[in-house]
PDB file of C-alpha atoms and ligand atoms in Angstrom:
ATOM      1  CA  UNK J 300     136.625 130.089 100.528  1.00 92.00           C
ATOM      2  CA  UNK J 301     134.762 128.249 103.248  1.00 96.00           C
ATOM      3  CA  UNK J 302     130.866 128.129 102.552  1.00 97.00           C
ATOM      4  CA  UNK J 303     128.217 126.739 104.636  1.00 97.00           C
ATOM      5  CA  UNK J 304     125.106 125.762 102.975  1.00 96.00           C
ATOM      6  CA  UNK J 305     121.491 125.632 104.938  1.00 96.00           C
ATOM      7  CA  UNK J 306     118.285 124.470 104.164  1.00 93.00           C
ATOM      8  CA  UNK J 307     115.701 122.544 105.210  1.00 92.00           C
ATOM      9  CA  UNK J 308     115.208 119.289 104.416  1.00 88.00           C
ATOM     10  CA  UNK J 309     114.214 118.834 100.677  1.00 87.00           C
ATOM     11  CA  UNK J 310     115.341 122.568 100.566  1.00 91.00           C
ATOM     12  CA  UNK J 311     117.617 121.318  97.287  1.00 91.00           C
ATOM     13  CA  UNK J 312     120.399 122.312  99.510  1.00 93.00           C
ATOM     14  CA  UNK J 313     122.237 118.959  98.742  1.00 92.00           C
ATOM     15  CA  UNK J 314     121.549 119.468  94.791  1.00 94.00           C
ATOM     16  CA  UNK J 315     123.122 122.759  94.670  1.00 96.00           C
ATOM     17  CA  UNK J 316     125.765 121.854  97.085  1.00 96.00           C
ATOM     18  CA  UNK J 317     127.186 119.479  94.454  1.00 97.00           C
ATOM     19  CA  UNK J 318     126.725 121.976  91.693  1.00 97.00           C
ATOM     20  CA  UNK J 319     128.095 124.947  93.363  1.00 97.00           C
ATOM     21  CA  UNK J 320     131.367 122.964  94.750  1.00 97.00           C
ATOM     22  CA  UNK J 321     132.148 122.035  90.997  1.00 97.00           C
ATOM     23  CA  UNK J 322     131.642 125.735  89.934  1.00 95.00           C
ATOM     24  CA  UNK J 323     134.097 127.260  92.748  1.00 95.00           C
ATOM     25  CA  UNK J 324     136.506 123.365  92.519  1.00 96.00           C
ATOM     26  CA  UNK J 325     136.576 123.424  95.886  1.00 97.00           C
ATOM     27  CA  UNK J 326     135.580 120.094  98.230  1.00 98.00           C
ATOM     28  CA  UNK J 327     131.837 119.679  98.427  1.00 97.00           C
ATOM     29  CA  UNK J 328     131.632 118.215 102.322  1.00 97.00           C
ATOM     30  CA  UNK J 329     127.846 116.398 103.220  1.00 97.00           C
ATOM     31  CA  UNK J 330     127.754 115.639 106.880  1.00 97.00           C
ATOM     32  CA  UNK J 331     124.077 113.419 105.953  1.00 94.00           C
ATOM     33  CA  UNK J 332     126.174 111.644 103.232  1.00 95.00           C
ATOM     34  CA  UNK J 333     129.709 110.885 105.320  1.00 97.00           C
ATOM     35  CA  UNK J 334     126.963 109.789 108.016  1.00 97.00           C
ATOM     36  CA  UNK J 335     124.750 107.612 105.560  1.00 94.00           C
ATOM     37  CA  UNK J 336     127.974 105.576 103.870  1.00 96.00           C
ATOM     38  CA  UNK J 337     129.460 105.193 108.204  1.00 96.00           C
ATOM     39  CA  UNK J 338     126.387 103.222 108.687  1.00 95.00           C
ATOM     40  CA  UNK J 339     126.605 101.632 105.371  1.00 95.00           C
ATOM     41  CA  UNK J 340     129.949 100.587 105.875  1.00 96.00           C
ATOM     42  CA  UNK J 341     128.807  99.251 109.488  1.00 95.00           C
ATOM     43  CA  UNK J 342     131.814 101.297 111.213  1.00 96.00           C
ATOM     44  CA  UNK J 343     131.435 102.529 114.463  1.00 95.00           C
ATOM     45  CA  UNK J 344     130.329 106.029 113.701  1.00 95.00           C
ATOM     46  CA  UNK J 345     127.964 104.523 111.662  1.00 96.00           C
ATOM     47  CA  UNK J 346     126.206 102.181 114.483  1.00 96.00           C
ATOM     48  CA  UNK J 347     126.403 105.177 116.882  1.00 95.00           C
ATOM     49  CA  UNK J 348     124.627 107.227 114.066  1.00 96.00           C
ATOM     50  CA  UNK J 349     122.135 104.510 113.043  1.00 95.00           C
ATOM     51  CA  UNK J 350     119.088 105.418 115.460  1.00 94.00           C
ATOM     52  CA  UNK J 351     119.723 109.021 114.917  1.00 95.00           C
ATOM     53  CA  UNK J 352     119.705 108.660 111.575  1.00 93.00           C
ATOM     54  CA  UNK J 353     116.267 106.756 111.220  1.00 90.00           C
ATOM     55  CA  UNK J 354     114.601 108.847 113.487  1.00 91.00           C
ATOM     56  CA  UNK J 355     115.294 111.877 112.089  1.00 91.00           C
ATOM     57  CA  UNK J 356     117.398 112.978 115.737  1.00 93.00           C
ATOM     58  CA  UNK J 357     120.457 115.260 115.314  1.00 96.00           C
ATOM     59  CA  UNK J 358     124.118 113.252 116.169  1.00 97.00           C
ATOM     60  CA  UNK J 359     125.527 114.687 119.357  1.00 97.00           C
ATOM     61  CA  UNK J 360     127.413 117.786 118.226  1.00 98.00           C
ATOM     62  CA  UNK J 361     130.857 116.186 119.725  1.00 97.00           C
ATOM     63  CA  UNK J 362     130.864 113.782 117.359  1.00 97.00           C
ATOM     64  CA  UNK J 363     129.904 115.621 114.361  1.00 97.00           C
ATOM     65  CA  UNK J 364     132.490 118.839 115.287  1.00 97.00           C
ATOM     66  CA  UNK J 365     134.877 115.711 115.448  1.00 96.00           C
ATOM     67  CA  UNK J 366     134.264 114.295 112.192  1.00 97.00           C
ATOM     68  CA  UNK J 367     134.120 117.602 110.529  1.00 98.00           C
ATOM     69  CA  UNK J 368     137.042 118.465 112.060  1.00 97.00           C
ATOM     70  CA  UNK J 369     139.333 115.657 111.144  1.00 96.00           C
ATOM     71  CA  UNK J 370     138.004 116.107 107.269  1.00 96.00           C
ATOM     72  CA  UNK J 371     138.864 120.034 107.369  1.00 97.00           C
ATOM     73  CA  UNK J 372     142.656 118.786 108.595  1.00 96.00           C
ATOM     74  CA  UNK J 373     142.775 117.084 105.530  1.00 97.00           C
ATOM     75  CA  UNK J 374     144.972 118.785 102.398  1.00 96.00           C
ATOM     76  CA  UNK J 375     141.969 118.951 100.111  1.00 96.00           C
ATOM     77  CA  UNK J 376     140.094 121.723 102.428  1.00 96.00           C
ATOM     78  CA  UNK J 377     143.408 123.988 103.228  1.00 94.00           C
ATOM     79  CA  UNK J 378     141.908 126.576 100.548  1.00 91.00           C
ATOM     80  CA  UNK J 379     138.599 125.724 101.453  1.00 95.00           C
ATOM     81  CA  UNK J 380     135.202 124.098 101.116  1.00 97.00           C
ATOM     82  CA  UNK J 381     131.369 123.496 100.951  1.00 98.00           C
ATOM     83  CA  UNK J 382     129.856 122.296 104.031  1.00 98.00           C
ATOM     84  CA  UNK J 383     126.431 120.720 103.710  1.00 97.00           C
ATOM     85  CA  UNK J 384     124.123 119.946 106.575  1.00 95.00           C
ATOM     86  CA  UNK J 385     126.831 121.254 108.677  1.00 97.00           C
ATOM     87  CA  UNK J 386     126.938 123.075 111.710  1.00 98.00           C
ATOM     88  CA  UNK J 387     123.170 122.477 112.361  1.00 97.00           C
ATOM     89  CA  UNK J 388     122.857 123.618 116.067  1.00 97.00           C
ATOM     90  CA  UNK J 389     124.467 126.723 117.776  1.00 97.00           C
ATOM     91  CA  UNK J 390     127.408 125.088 119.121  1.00 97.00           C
ATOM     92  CA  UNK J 391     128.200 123.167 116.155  1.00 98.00           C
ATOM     93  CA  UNK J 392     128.159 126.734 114.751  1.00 98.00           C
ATOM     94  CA  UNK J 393     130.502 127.907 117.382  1.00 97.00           C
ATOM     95  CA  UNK J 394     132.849 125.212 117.466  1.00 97.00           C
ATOM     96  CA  UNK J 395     133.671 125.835 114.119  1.00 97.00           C
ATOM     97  CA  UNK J 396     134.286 129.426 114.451  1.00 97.00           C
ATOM     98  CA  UNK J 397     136.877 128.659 116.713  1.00 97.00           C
ATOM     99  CA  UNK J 398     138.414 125.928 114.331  1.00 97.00           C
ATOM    100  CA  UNK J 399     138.636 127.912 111.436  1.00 97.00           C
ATOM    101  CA  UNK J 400     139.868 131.296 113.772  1.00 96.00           C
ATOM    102  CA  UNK J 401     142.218 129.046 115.416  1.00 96.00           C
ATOM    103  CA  UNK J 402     144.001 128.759 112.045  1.00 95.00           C
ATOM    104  CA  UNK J 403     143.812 132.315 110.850  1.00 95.00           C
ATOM    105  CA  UNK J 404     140.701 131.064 108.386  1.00 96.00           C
ATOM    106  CA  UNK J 405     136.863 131.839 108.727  1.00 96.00           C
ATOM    107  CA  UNK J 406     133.647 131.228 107.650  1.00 97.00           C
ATOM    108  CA  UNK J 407     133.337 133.437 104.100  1.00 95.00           C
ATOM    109  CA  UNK J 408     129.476 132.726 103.285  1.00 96.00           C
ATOM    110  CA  UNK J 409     126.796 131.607 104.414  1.00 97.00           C
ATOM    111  CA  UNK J 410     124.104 130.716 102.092  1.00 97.00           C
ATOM    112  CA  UNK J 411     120.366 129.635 103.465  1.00 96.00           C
ATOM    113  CA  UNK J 412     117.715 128.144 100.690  1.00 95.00           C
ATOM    114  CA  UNK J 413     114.383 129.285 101.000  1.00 94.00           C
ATOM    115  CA  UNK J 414     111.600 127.168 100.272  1.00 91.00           C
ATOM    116  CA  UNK J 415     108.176 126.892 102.042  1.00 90.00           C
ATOM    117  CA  UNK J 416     107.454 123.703 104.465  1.00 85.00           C
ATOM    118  CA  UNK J 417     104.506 122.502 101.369  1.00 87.00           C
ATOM    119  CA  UNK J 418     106.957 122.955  98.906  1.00 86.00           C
ATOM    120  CA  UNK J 419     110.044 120.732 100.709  1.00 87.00           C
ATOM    121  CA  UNK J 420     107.314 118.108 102.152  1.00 86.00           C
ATOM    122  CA  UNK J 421     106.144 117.221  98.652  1.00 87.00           C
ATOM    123  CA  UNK J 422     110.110 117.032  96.884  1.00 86.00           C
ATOM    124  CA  UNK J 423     111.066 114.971 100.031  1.00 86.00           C
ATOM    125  CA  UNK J 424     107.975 112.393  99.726  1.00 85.00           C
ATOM    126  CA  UNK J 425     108.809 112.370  95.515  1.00 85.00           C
ATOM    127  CA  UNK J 426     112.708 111.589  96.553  1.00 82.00           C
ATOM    128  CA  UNK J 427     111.360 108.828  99.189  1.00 77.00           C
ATOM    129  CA  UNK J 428     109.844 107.316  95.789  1.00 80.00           C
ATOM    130  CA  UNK J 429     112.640 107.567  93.974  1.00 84.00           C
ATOM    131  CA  UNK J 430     115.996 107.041  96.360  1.00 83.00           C
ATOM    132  CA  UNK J 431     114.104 104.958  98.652  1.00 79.00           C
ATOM    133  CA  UNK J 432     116.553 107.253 101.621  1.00 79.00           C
ATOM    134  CA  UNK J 433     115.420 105.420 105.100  1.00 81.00           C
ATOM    135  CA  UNK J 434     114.503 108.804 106.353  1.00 83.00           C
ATOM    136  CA  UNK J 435     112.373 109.880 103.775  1.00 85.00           C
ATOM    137  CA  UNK J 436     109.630 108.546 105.625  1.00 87.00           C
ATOM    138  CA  UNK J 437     106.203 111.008 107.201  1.00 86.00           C
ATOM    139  CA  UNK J 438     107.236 110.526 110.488  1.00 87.00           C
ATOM    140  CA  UNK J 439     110.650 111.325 110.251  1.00 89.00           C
ATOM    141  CA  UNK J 440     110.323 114.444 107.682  1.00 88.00           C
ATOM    142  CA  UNK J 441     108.170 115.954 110.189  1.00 89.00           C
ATOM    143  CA  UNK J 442     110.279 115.220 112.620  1.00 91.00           C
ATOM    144  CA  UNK J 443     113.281 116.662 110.834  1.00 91.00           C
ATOM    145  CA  UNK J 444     111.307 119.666 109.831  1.00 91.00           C
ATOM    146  CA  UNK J 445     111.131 120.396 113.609  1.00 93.00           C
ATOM    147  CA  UNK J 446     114.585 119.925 114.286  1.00 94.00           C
ATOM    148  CA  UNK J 447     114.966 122.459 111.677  1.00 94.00           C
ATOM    149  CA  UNK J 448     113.031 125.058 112.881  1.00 93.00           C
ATOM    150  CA  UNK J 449     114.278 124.327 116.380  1.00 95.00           C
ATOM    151  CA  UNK J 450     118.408 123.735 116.822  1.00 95.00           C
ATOM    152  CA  UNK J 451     119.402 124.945 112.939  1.00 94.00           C
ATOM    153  CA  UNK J 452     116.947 128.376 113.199  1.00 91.00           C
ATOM    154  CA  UNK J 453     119.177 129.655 115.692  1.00 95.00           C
ATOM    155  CA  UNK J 454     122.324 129.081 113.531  1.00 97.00           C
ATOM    156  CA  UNK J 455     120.912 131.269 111.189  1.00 96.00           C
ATOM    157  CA  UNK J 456     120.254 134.542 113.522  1.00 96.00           C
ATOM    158  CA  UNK J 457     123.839 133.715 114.723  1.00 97.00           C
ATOM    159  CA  UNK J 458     125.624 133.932 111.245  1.00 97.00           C
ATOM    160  CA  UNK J 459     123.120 136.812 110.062  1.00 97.00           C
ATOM    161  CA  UNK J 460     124.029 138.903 113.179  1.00 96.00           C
ATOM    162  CA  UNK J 461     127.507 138.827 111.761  1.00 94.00           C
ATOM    163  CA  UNK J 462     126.445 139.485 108.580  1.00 94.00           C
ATOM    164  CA  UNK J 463     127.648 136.606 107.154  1.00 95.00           C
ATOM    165  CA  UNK J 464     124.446 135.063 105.683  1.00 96.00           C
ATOM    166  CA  UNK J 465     122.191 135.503 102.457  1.00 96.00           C
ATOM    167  CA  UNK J 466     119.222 133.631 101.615  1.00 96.00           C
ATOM    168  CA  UNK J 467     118.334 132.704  98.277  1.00 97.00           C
ATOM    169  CA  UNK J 468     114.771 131.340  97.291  1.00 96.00           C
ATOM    170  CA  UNK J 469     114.823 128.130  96.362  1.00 94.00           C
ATOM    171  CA  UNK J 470     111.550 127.961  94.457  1.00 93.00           C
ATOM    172  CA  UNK J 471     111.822 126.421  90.264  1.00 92.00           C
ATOM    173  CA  UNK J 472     113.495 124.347  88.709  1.00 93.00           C
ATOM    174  CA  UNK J 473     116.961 123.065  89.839  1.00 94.00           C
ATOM    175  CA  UNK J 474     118.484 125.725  86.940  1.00 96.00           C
ATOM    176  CA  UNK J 475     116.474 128.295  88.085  1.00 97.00           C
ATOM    177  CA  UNK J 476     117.523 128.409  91.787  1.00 96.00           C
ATOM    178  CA  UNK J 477     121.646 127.414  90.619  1.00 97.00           C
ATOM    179  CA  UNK J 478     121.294 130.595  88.955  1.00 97.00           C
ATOM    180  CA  UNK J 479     120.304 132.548  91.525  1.00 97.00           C
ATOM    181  CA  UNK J 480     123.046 130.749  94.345  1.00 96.00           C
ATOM    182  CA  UNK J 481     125.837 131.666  91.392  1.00 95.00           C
ATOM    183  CA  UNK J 482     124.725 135.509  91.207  1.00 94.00           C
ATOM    184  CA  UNK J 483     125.218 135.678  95.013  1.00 92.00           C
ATOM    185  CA  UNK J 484     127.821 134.181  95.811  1.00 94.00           C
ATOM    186  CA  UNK J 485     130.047 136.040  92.919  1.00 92.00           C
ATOM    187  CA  UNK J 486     127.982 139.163  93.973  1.00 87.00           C
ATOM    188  CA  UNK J 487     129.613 138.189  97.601  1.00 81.00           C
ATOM    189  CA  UNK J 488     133.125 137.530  95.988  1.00 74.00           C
ATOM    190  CA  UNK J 489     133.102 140.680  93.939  1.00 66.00           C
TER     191      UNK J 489
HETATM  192  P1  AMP H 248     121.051 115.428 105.676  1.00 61.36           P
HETATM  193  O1  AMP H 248     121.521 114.503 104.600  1.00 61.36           O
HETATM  194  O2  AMP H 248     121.874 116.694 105.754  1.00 61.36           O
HETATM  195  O3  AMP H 248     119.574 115.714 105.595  1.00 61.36           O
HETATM  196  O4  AMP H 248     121.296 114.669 107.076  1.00 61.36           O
HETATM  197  C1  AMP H 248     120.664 113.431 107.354  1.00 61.36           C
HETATM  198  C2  AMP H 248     120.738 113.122 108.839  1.00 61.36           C
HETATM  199  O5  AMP H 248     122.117 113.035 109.250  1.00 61.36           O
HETATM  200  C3  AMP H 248     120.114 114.142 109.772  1.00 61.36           C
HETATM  201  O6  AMP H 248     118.724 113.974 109.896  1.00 61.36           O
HETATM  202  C4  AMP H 248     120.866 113.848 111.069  1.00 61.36           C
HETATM  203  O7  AMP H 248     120.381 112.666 111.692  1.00 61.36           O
HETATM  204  C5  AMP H 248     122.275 113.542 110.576  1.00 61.36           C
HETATM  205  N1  AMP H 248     123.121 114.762 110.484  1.00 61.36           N
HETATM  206  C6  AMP H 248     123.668 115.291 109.358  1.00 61.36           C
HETATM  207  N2  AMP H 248     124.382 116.386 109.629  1.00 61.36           N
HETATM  208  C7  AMP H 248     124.307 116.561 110.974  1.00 61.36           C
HETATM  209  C8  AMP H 248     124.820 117.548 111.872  1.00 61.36           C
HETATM  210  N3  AMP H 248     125.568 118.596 111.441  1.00 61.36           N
HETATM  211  N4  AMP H 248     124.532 117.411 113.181  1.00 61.36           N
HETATM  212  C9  AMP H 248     123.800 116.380 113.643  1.00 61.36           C
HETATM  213  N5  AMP H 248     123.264 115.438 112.855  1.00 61.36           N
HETATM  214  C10 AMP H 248     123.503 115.520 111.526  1.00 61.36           C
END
């Protein structure tokens, strides 16, 4: 089963990413995270990524469909996986619709957490306390916030138009909203 988790930043979408992934033992795939230890690791991708990365700018979408790409080849995703943070813009979201169709697979689910901008501001400002995550910062959260609502909104309308996508709130307590992402997507498998 392929599943592509949205959210916006601070959403939880990375928290119930990880949880969900163990539930269905399938490969939990963060595009933020692969991008994060790149720069740690001072490879290429990760100076190219740096300055995207700290500003809160989306990577160009060749390079990200190419990283995502060459982890899907890999054995661990043939029966699927959990992408996180990934596609983000329309082509992105495209792009992989023809990788997966060019392989007789698809995109099964697509799963978009709720949560209102007051909400995700305050949770991303506690985790900037508490991970000390170089983006975490005002200027970038609004910034990413934007991004959000202007390249990743669009992926949305694309994957609902197809019927592909359910939303879940993701108000309460981490529990709380893992519950609700288990009853839909077994609602969706069932
Ligand atoms: P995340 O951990 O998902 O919040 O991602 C952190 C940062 O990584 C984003 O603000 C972007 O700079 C970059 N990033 C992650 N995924 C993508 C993507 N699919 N397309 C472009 N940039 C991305």
């Amino acid at each position: 089963m392929y599943i592509v988790f949205i959210g916006p930043p601070g959403s939880g979408k990375g928290t119930q990413a990880v949880i969900l992934a163990e539930q269905l033992g399938i490969p939990h795939l963060s595009t933020g995270a692969m991008l994060r230890t790149a720069h740690d690791e001072g490879s290429a991708l990760g100076r190219l990524a740096a300055d995207f990365l700290l500003q809160g700018k989306l990577v160009p979408d060749d390079v990200m469909v190419q990283l995502v790409a060459e982890r899907l080849s890999r054995r661990d995703c043939q029966a699927g996986c959990l992408l996180d943070g990934f596609p983000r813009t329309l082509t992105q979201a495209q792009l992989l619709d023809r990788y997966l169709s060019e392989r007789g697979r698809q995109v099964d689910l697509v799963l978009e957490l709720v949560a209102d901008e007051e909400e995700v501001v305050r949770r991303l400002l506690r985790r900037a306390d508490l991970e000390g995550r170089a983006d975490d910062t005002p200027d970038t959260i609004s910034r990413r916030m934007h991004v959000y609502q202007r390249e990743t909104a669009p992926v949305l309308d694309y994957y609902d138009r197809r019927s592909q996508l359910m939303r879940i709130d993701g108000h309460g307590t981490p529990e709380e909203v893992a519950a609700r992402v288990q009853q839909s997507v077994s609602a969706r498998r069932h």
